[in-house]
Amino acid sequence: MSAHATATSVEIGIRPLRSAPAAPGLGAEVTGVDLRAIDDATFAAIHRAWIDRQVLLFRGQTLTDPDLAAFSRRFGDLDMAPIQENGRAIGSGMPEIYVVSNVIENGVPIGSLGHGEAVWHTDMSYLSSPPKASMLYALEIPPAGGDTSFADMYAAFDALPDSLRERALGLKVKHDGTYNSGGFVRQGVTPTDDPREAPGMMHPLVCTHPESGRRMLYLGRRKMAWLEGFGLAESDALLDEIWTHATAKQLVWTHEWRVGDLVLWDNRCTMHRRDPFDATARRIMHRTQVKGAAPPAA
Ligand code: SIN
């Protein structure tokens, strides 16, 4: 069953996805759109659906890197891709494209994040101005595994017990810049065990989404996180409690990839993770990230 979102003169197909029971608003498939050729009215409908549904899936796309970058730029200027684990700044020929891949060519990994689990995170939140959106385009996928899950951070905030919700308001959390989601140390960083000394950025734990006006948890990554002003043990205990609520199965939608899928997500109000897959299988995904600003405290 499809619903439709309208923007002045166009309609795009919006199909709700089999979603997380406690996050029924999370995720939608947009049908009938070729992302290489969209007009302003179609873009406006897509943008509104993205704000409403947080994660959008577009199947059957045929995109070059310039096509992917051009669609991404509809949302705003692009951030350069993070430096790859192998030290290369450019994976695909365009500095805006982050290559997520386990493939090794001539002894050199062509991308980042390997074949293991990529843990729950939101992209590049260790920066002062993290990207508001990311999009990931599937070029090659493994026969099994490598699914990507999304958790709804509006629903996560709502799911907190009243006392925890009150406690979370006004706190700030350190978003660590030492490790990427694949567990690899970022280029140029010397790891420390103390999150207070690690590179990264403090952000409010509960934020208001600047476009939807809704309150959400903004967590970043669990590893090396720290609540400002807390002792390490007290911070870990409170963060563990919050993370248990934030990543509960009922809040999560999981995407099984097909080649030609593009998934667009809102980094401010979702987190994502990736399942591991067979190291001998090939997975090649190209990602862009749209510049944003740190979401304001609620
Ligand atoms: C990412 O975290 O941006 C990549 C997720 C994936 O590989 O599915």
mmCIF file of C-alpha atoms and ligand atoms in Angstrom:
data_model
loop_
_atom_site.group_PDB
_atom_site.id
_atom_site.type_symbol
_atom_site.label_atom_id
_atom_site.label_comp_id
_atom_site.label_asym_id
_atom_site.label_seq_id
_atom_site.Cartn_x
_atom_site.Cartn_y
_atom_site.Cartn_z
ATOM 1 C CA MET A 1 0.000 0.000 0.000
ATOM 2 C CA SER A 2 1.534 3.348 -1.012
ATOM 3 C CA ALA A 3 0.867 6.805 0.319
ATOM 4 C CA HIS A 4 1.863 9.916 -1.582
ATOM 5 C CA ALA A 5 3.683 13.071 -0.598
ATOM 6 C CA THR A 6 2.934 16.080 -2.750
ATOM 7 C CA ALA A 7 5.013 19.163 -3.418
ATOM 8 C CA THR A 8 3.334 21.843 -5.466
ATOM 9 C CA SER A 9 3.058 19.993 -8.791
ATOM 10 C CA VAL A 10 4.486 16.493 -8.227
ATOM 11 C CA GLU A 11 3.707 13.340 -6.348
ATOM 12 C CA ILE A 12 6.280 10.789 -5.310
ATOM 13 C CA GLY A 13 5.451 7.320 -4.100
ATOM 14 C CA ILE A 14 6.117 6.849 -0.388
ATOM 15 C CA ARG A 15 5.870 3.271 0.815
ATOM 16 C CA PRO A 16 6.200 2.781 4.581
ATOM 17 C CA LEU A 17 8.765 0.120 5.454
ATOM 18 C CA ARG A 18 8.203 -2.840 7.725
ATOM 19 C CA SER A 19 9.384 -0.828 10.626
ATOM 20 C CA ALA A 20 10.323 -1.022 14.231
ATOM 21 C CA PRO A 21 7.238 -1.542 16.432
ATOM 22 C CA ALA A 22 8.106 1.329 18.778
ATOM 23 C CA ALA A 23 9.226 3.602 15.919
ATOM 24 C CA PRO A 24 6.458 3.321 13.327
ATOM 25 C CA GLY A 25 7.519 6.589 11.663
ATOM 26 C CA LEU A 26 11.041 5.405 10.859
ATOM 27 C CA GLY A 27 11.926 4.744 7.227
ATOM 28 C CA ALA A 28 10.156 4.787 3.887
ATOM 29 C CA GLU A 29 10.806 3.614 0.361
ATOM 30 C CA VAL A 30 10.463 6.309 -2.290
ATOM 31 C CA THR A 31 9.256 4.848 -5.571
ATOM 32 C CA GLY A 32 9.126 6.084 -9.135
ATOM 33 C CA VAL A 33 12.112 8.416 -8.905
ATOM 34 C CA ASP A 34 15.322 8.449 -10.953
ATOM 35 C CA LEU A 35 17.747 10.411 -8.797
ATOM 36 C CA ARG A 36 19.744 11.491 -11.870
ATOM 37 C CA ALA A 37 16.868 13.640 -13.071
ATOM 38 C CA ILE A 38 14.715 15.285 -10.444
ATOM 39 C CA ASP A 39 13.170 18.708 -10.643
ATOM 40 C CA ASP A 40 12.797 21.170 -7.770
ATOM 41 C CA ALA A 41 9.273 20.076 -6.889
ATOM 42 C CA THR A 42 10.304 16.412 -6.687
ATOM 43 C CA PHE A 43 13.262 17.379 -4.544
ATOM 44 C CA ALA A 44 10.978 19.336 -2.197
ATOM 45 C CA ALA A 45 8.778 16.236 -1.767
ATOM 46 C CA ILE A 46 11.832 14.054 -1.103
ATOM 47 C CA HIS A 47 13.175 16.566 1.401
ATOM 48 C CA ARG A 48 9.881 16.656 3.266
ATOM 49 C CA ALA A 49 9.677 12.855 3.324
ATOM 50 C CA TRP A 50 13.251 12.710 4.657
ATOM 51 C CA ILE A 51 12.422 15.071 7.531
ATOM 52 C CA ASP A 52 9.232 13.103 8.276
ATOM 53 C CA ARG A 53 10.637 9.559 7.943
ATOM 54 C CA GLN A 54 14.347 10.055 8.861
ATOM 55 C CA VAL A 55 15.590 7.313 6.496
ATOM 56 C CA LEU A 56 14.631 6.966 2.826
ATOM 57 C CA LEU A 57 15.313 4.053 0.490
ATOM 58 C CA PHE A 58 15.491 4.494 -3.298
ATOM 59 C CA ARG A 59 15.781 1.189 -5.190
ATOM 60 C CA GLY A 60 17.049 0.505 -8.702
ATOM 61 C CA GLN A 61 19.275 3.554 -9.135
ATOM 62 C CA THR A 62 22.140 3.765 -11.655
ATOM 63 C CA LEU A 63 24.464 6.433 -10.339
ATOM 64 C CA THR A 64 27.986 7.489 -11.190
ATOM 65 C CA ASP A 65 29.962 9.268 -8.471
ATOM 66 C CA PRO A 66 29.155 12.680 -10.035
ATOM 67 C CA ASP A 67 25.423 11.690 -10.079
ATOM 68 C CA LEU A 68 25.600 10.713 -6.396
ATOM 69 C CA ALA A 69 27.385 13.951 -5.537
ATOM 70 C CA ALA A 70 24.911 16.017 -7.575
ATOM 71 C CA PHE A 71 21.862 14.518 -5.827
ATOM 72 C CA SER A 72 23.593 14.921 -2.454
ATOM 73 C CA ARG A 73 24.322 18.612 -3.177
ATOM 74 C CA ARG A 74 20.594 19.229 -3.475
ATOM 75 C CA PHE A 75 20.631 19.035 0.347
ATOM 76 C CA GLY A 76 23.581 21.422 0.757
ATOM 77 C CA ASP A 77 27.349 21.611 0.473
ATOM 78 C CA LEU A 78 29.163 18.344 0.985
ATOM 79 C CA ASP A 79 31.712 17.471 3.624
ATOM 80 C CA MET A 80 34.901 15.898 2.369
ATOM 81 C CA ALA A 81 35.103 12.185 3.118
ATOM 82 C CA PRO A 82 36.988 11.221 6.271
ATOM 83 C CA ILE A 83 40.560 10.024 5.695
ATOM 84 C CA GLN A 84 40.512 6.287 4.986
ATOM 85 C CA GLU A 85 42.081 3.812 7.376
ATOM 86 C CA ASN A 86 44.920 3.258 4.902
ATOM 87 C CA GLY A 87 45.737 6.981 5.041
ATOM 88 C CA ARG A 88 44.335 7.799 1.619
ATOM 89 C CA ALA A 89 42.198 10.924 1.504
ATOM 90 C CA ILE A 90 40.496 10.060 -1.767
ATOM 91 C CA GLY A 91 39.027 6.613 -2.349
ATOM 92 C CA SER A 92 37.082 6.991 -5.562
ATOM 93 C CA GLY A 93 38.528 9.935 -7.429
ATOM 94 C CA MET A 94 36.177 12.465 -5.809
ATOM 95 C CA PRO A 95 37.160 13.829 -2.383
ATOM 96 C CA GLU A 96 33.490 14.003 -1.310
ATOM 97 C CA ILE A 97 32.950 10.249 -1.793
ATOM 98 C CA TYR A 98 33.720 7.974 1.149
ATOM 99 C CA VAL A 99 34.352 4.435 -0.049
ATOM 100 C CA VAL A 100 33.018 1.844 2.400
ATOM 101 C CA SER A 101 34.510 -1.467 1.347
ATOM 102 C CA ASN A 102 36.420 -4.563 2.416
ATOM 103 C CA VAL A 103 37.888 -5.067 -1.080
ATOM 104 C CA ILE A 104 41.677 -5.146 -1.363
ATOM 105 C CA GLU A 105 43.276 -4.313 -4.715
ATOM 106 C CA ASN A 106 47.022 -4.679 -5.306
ATOM 107 C CA GLY A 107 47.451 -5.222 -1.572
ATOM 108 C CA VAL A 108 45.707 -1.953 -0.656
ATOM 109 C CA PRO A 109 42.162 -1.670 0.778
ATOM 110 C CA ILE A 110 40.093 0.460 -1.591
ATOM 111 C CA GLY A 111 37.887 1.753 1.237
ATOM 112 C CA SER A 112 37.134 1.779 4.942
ATOM 113 C CA LEU A 113 35.335 -0.212 7.648
ATOM 114 C CA GLY A 114 36.445 -3.703 6.529
ATOM 115 C CA HIS A 115 34.065 -6.674 6.804
ATOM 116 C CA GLY A 116 33.377 -6.716 10.543
ATOM 117 C CA GLU A 117 30.540 -5.152 12.457
ATOM 118 C CA ALA A 118 30.303 -1.381 12.219
ATOM 119 C CA VAL A 119 28.975 -0.412 15.635
ATOM 120 C CA TRP A 120 26.080 1.961 16.344
ATOM 121 C CA HIS A 121 27.002 5.543 15.558
ATOM 122 C CA THR A 122 26.017 8.719 13.807
ATOM 123 C CA ASP A 123 28.420 9.948 11.144
ATOM 124 C CA MET A 124 31.328 12.248 12.034
ATOM 125 C CA SER A 125 29.748 13.568 15.236
ATOM 126 C CA TYR A 126 33.255 13.987 16.691
ATOM 127 C CA LEU A 127 33.318 17.245 14.666
ATOM 128 C CA SER A 128 31.975 20.586 15.876
ATOM 129 C CA SER A 129 29.654 20.717 12.842
ATOM 130 C CA PRO A 130 28.726 17.138 11.920
ATOM 131 C CA PRO A 131 26.992 16.297 8.627
ATOM 132 C CA LYS A 132 23.203 16.490 8.775
ATOM 133 C CA ALA A 133 22.669 13.815 6.127
ATOM 134 C CA SER A 134 24.519 10.871 4.665
ATOM 135 C CA MET A 135 23.664 8.714 1.694
ATOM 136 C CA LEU A 136 25.033 5.307 0.918
ATOM 137 C CA TYR A 137 24.857 3.781 -2.560
ATOM 138 C CA ALA A 138 25.319 0.034 -3.112
ATOM 139 C CA LEU A 139 27.650 -0.952 -5.971
ATOM 140 C CA GLU A 140 28.506 -4.498 -4.868
ATOM 141 C CA ILE A 141 26.989 -6.450 -2.002
ATOM 142 C CA PRO A 142 27.860 -9.769 -0.363
ATOM 143 C CA PRO A 143 25.497 -12.754 -0.775
ATOM 144 C CA ALA A 144 24.738 -12.634 2.970
ATOM 145 C CA GLY A 145 25.316 -10.220 5.839
ATOM 146 C CA GLY A 146 26.317 -6.563 5.628
ATOM 147 C CA ASP A 147 22.771 -5.385 6.430
ATOM 148 C CA THR A 148 22.519 -1.843 7.806
ATOM 149 C CA SER A 149 20.213 -1.021 10.717
ATOM 150 C CA PHE A 150 18.822 2.354 11.743
ATOM 151 C CA ALA A 151 17.558 3.357 15.193
ATOM 152 C CA ASP A 152 15.088 6.209 15.747
ATOM 153 C CA MET A 153 16.516 8.746 18.226
ATOM 154 C CA TYR A 154 13.178 10.594 18.619
ATOM 155 C CA ALA A 155 11.580 7.346 19.748
ATOM 156 C CA ALA A 156 14.641 6.588 21.884
ATOM 157 C CA PHE A 157 14.169 9.828 23.814
ATOM 158 C CA ASP A 158 10.455 9.130 24.214
ATOM 159 C CA ALA A 159 11.216 5.563 25.386
ATOM 160 C CA LEU A 160 13.345 6.664 28.332
ATOM 161 C CA PRO A 161 11.696 6.263 31.728
ATOM 162 C CA ASP A 162 10.512 9.671 33.007
ATOM 163 C CA SER A 163 13.270 9.995 35.611
ATOM 164 C CA LEU A 164 16.003 9.160 33.091
ATOM 165 C CA ARG A 165 14.539 11.544 30.518
ATOM 166 C CA GLU A 166 14.595 14.382 33.059
ATOM 167 C CA ARG A 167 18.150 13.493 34.056
ATOM 168 C CA ALA A 168 19.356 13.396 30.452
ATOM 169 C CA LEU A 169 18.105 16.922 29.699
ATOM 170 C CA GLY A 170 20.896 19.443 30.140
ATOM 171 C CA LEU A 171 23.752 16.895 30.015
ATOM 172 C CA LYS A 172 26.581 17.002 27.495
ATOM 173 C CA VAL A 173 28.308 13.947 26.051
ATOM 174 C CA LYS A 174 31.748 13.568 24.489
ATOM 175 C CA HIS A 175 31.628 12.199 20.927
ATOM 176 C CA ASP A 176 34.920 10.380 20.496
ATOM 177 C CA GLY A 177 37.157 10.956 17.481
ATOM 178 C CA THR A 178 39.637 8.151 18.128
ATOM 179 C CA TYR A 179 37.930 5.172 16.475
ATOM 180 C CA ASN A 180 35.746 4.824 13.427
ATOM 181 C CA SER A 181 32.698 2.584 13.568
ATOM 182 C CA GLY A 182 34.710 -0.383 12.241
ATOM 183 C CA GLY A 183 36.914 -0.103 15.344
ATOM 184 C CA PHE A 184 39.907 1.279 13.420
ATOM 185 C CA VAL A 185 41.976 4.130 14.890
ATOM 186 C CA ARG A 186 41.641 7.293 12.828
ATOM 187 C CA GLN A 187 44.718 8.572 11.026
ATOM 188 C CA GLY A 188 46.981 10.718 13.173
ATOM 189 C CA VAL A 189 45.309 9.823 16.488
ATOM 190 C CA THR A 190 47.143 8.212 19.404
ATOM 191 C CA PRO A 191 44.559 6.235 21.362
ATOM 192 C CA THR A 192 44.125 6.796 25.072
ATOM 193 C CA ASP A 193 41.937 4.890 27.565
ATOM 194 C CA ASP A 194 40.641 8.119 29.066
ATOM 195 C CA PRO A 195 37.730 9.588 27.074
ATOM 196 C CA ARG A 196 38.311 12.960 28.717
ATOM 197 C CA GLU A 197 41.702 13.216 26.980
ATOM 198 C CA ALA A 198 40.670 11.756 23.625
ATOM 199 C CA PRO A 199 39.977 13.927 20.575
ATOM 200 C CA GLY A 200 36.325 14.611 19.955
ATOM 201 C CA MET A 201 33.545 17.077 20.640
ATOM 202 C CA MET A 202 31.052 17.698 23.430
ATOM 203 C CA HIS A 203 27.450 17.888 22.236
ATOM 204 C CA PRO A 204 24.175 18.160 24.175
ATOM 205 C CA LEU A 205 22.802 14.692 24.961
ATOM 206 C CA VAL A 206 19.230 15.749 24.230
ATOM 207 C CA CYS A 207 18.780 18.045 21.250
ATOM 208 C CA THR A 208 15.979 19.670 19.334
ATOM 209 C CA HIS A 209 15.952 18.818 15.646
ATOM 210 C CA PRO A 210 16.349 22.175 13.863
ATOM 211 C CA GLU A 211 13.894 21.254 11.084
ATOM 212 C CA SER A 212 11.265 19.039 12.742
ATOM 213 C CA GLY A 213 11.347 20.782 16.133
ATOM 214 C CA ARG A 214 11.214 17.366 17.848
ATOM 215 C CA ARG A 215 13.402 16.318 20.791
ATOM 216 C CA MET A 216 15.869 13.474 20.302
ATOM 217 C CA LEU A 217 18.869 11.764 21.844
ATOM 218 C CA TYR A 218 22.176 12.660 20.184
ATOM 219 C CA LEU A 219 24.631 9.981 21.262
ATOM 220 C CA GLY A 220 27.410 9.518 18.699
ATOM 221 C CA ARG A 221 29.304 6.369 19.663
ATOM 222 C CA ARG A 222 29.288 4.406 22.902
ATOM 223 C CA LYS A 223 32.999 3.602 22.943
ATOM 224 C CA MET A 224 34.989 6.368 24.667
ATOM 225 C CA ALA A 225 31.876 8.461 25.321
ATOM 226 C CA TRP A 226 31.829 10.522 28.504
ATOM 227 C CA LEU A 227 29.242 12.674 30.236
ATOM 228 C CA GLU A 228 30.708 16.070 31.068
ATOM 229 C CA GLY A 229 31.219 16.649 34.776
ATOM 230 C CA PHE A 230 30.784 12.978 35.735
ATOM 231 C CA GLY A 231 33.319 10.525 37.128
ATOM 232 C CA LEU A 232 34.173 7.817 34.584
ATOM 233 C CA ALA A 233 32.334 5.008 36.407
ATOM 234 C CA GLU A 234 29.218 7.110 36.982
ATOM 235 C CA SER A 235 29.268 8.297 33.373
ATOM 236 C CA ASP A 236 29.646 4.736 32.042
ATOM 237 C CA ALA A 237 26.759 3.473 34.176
ATOM 238 C CA LEU A 238 24.386 6.225 33.036
ATOM 239 C CA LEU A 239 25.448 5.960 29.390
ATOM 240 C CA ASP A 240 25.000 2.169 29.441
ATOM 241 C CA GLU A 241 21.463 2.625 30.733
ATOM 242 C CA ILE A 242 20.632 5.220 28.057
ATOM 243 C CA TRP A 243 22.241 3.181 25.258
ATOM 244 C CA THR A 244 20.248 0.085 26.253
ATOM 245 C CA HIS A 245 17.043 2.051 25.677
ATOM 246 C CA ALA A 246 18.349 3.795 22.539
ATOM 247 C CA THR A 247 19.304 0.622 20.695
ATOM 248 C CA ALA A 248 16.383 -1.578 21.757
ATOM 249 C CA LYS A 249 15.136 -3.807 18.927
ATOM 250 C CA GLN A 250 11.710 -2.140 18.884
ATOM 251 C CA LEU A 251 13.322 1.125 17.683
ATOM 252 C CA VAL A 252 15.304 -0.413 14.834
ATOM 253 C CA TRP A 253 14.678 -0.929 11.115
ATOM 254 C CA THR A 254 17.130 -3.122 9.199
ATOM 255 C CA HIS A 255 17.852 -2.800 5.494
ATOM 256 C CA GLU A 256 18.908 -5.772 3.350
ATOM 257 C CA TRP A 257 20.796 -4.285 0.419
ATOM 258 C CA ARG A 258 20.379 -4.801 -3.313
ATOM 259 C CA VAL A 259 22.771 -3.386 -5.880
ATOM 260 C CA GLY A 260 21.421 0.010 -6.989
ATOM 261 C CA ASP A 261 19.917 0.882 -3.604
ATOM 262 C CA LEU A 262 20.535 4.348 -2.258
ATOM 263 C CA VAL A 263 19.716 4.953 1.399
ATOM 264 C CA LEU A 264 19.567 8.512 2.687
ATOM 265 C CA TRP A 265 19.473 9.164 6.422
ATOM 266 C CA ASP A 266 19.283 12.045 8.862
ATOM 267 C CA ASN A 267 22.354 11.890 11.108
ATOM 268 C CA ARG A 268 20.754 14.115 13.724
ATOM 269 C CA CYS A 269 17.821 11.888 14.668
ATOM 270 C CA THR A 270 19.027 8.381 13.763
ATOM 271 C CA MET A 271 21.952 6.104 14.520
ATOM 272 C CA HIS A 272 23.086 3.236 12.302
ATOM 273 C CA ARG A 273 25.188 0.082 12.445
ATOM 274 C CA ARG A 274 26.223 -2.617 9.981
ATOM 275 C CA ASP A 275 26.270 -6.396 10.359
ATOM 276 C CA PRO A 276 29.524 -8.227 9.644
ATOM 277 C CA PHE A 277 29.859 -10.341 6.493
ATOM 278 C CA ASP A 278 32.192 -12.948 5.002
ATOM 279 C CA ALA A 279 35.667 -11.469 4.550
ATOM 280 C CA THR A 280 36.050 -13.199 1.171
ATOM 281 C CA ALA A 281 32.862 -11.633 -0.242
ATOM 282 C CA ARG A 282 32.972 -8.195 -1.885
ATOM 283 C CA ARG A 283 31.013 -5.198 -0.622
ATOM 284 C CA ILE A 284 31.499 -1.775 -2.244
ATOM 285 C CA MET A 285 29.406 1.200 -1.169
ATOM 286 C CA HIS A 286 29.929 4.885 -1.914
ATOM 287 C CA ARG A 287 28.832 7.448 0.668
ATOM 288 C CA THR A 288 28.406 11.212 0.685
ATOM 289 C CA GLN A 289 27.861 13.436 3.691
ATOM 290 C CA VAL A 290 26.017 16.758 3.622
ATOM 291 C CA LYS A 291 27.380 19.568 5.780
ATOM 292 C CA GLY A 292 25.341 20.455 8.830
ATOM 293 C CA ALA A 293 25.568 22.119 12.206
ATOM 294 C CA ALA A 294 25.554 20.515 15.633
ATOM 295 C CA PRO A 295 21.898 20.191 16.707
ATOM 296 C CA PRO A 296 20.982 22.607 19.511
ATOM 297 C CA ALA A 297 20.271 21.510 23.079
ATOM 298 C CA ALA A 298 16.632 20.764 23.859
HETATM 299 C C1 SIN B 1 28.412 3.825 7.521
HETATM 300 O O1 SIN B 1 28.472 3.655 8.721
HETATM 301 O O2 SIN B 1 28.336 4.940 7.032
HETATM 302 C C2 SIN B 1 28.429 2.620 6.611
HETATM 303 C C3 SIN B 1 27.360 1.650 6.940
HETATM 304 C C4 SIN B 1 27.417 0.425 6.076
HETATM 305 O O3 SIN B 1 28.502 0.013 5.658
HETATM 306 O O4 SIN B 1 26.369 -0.150 5.836
#
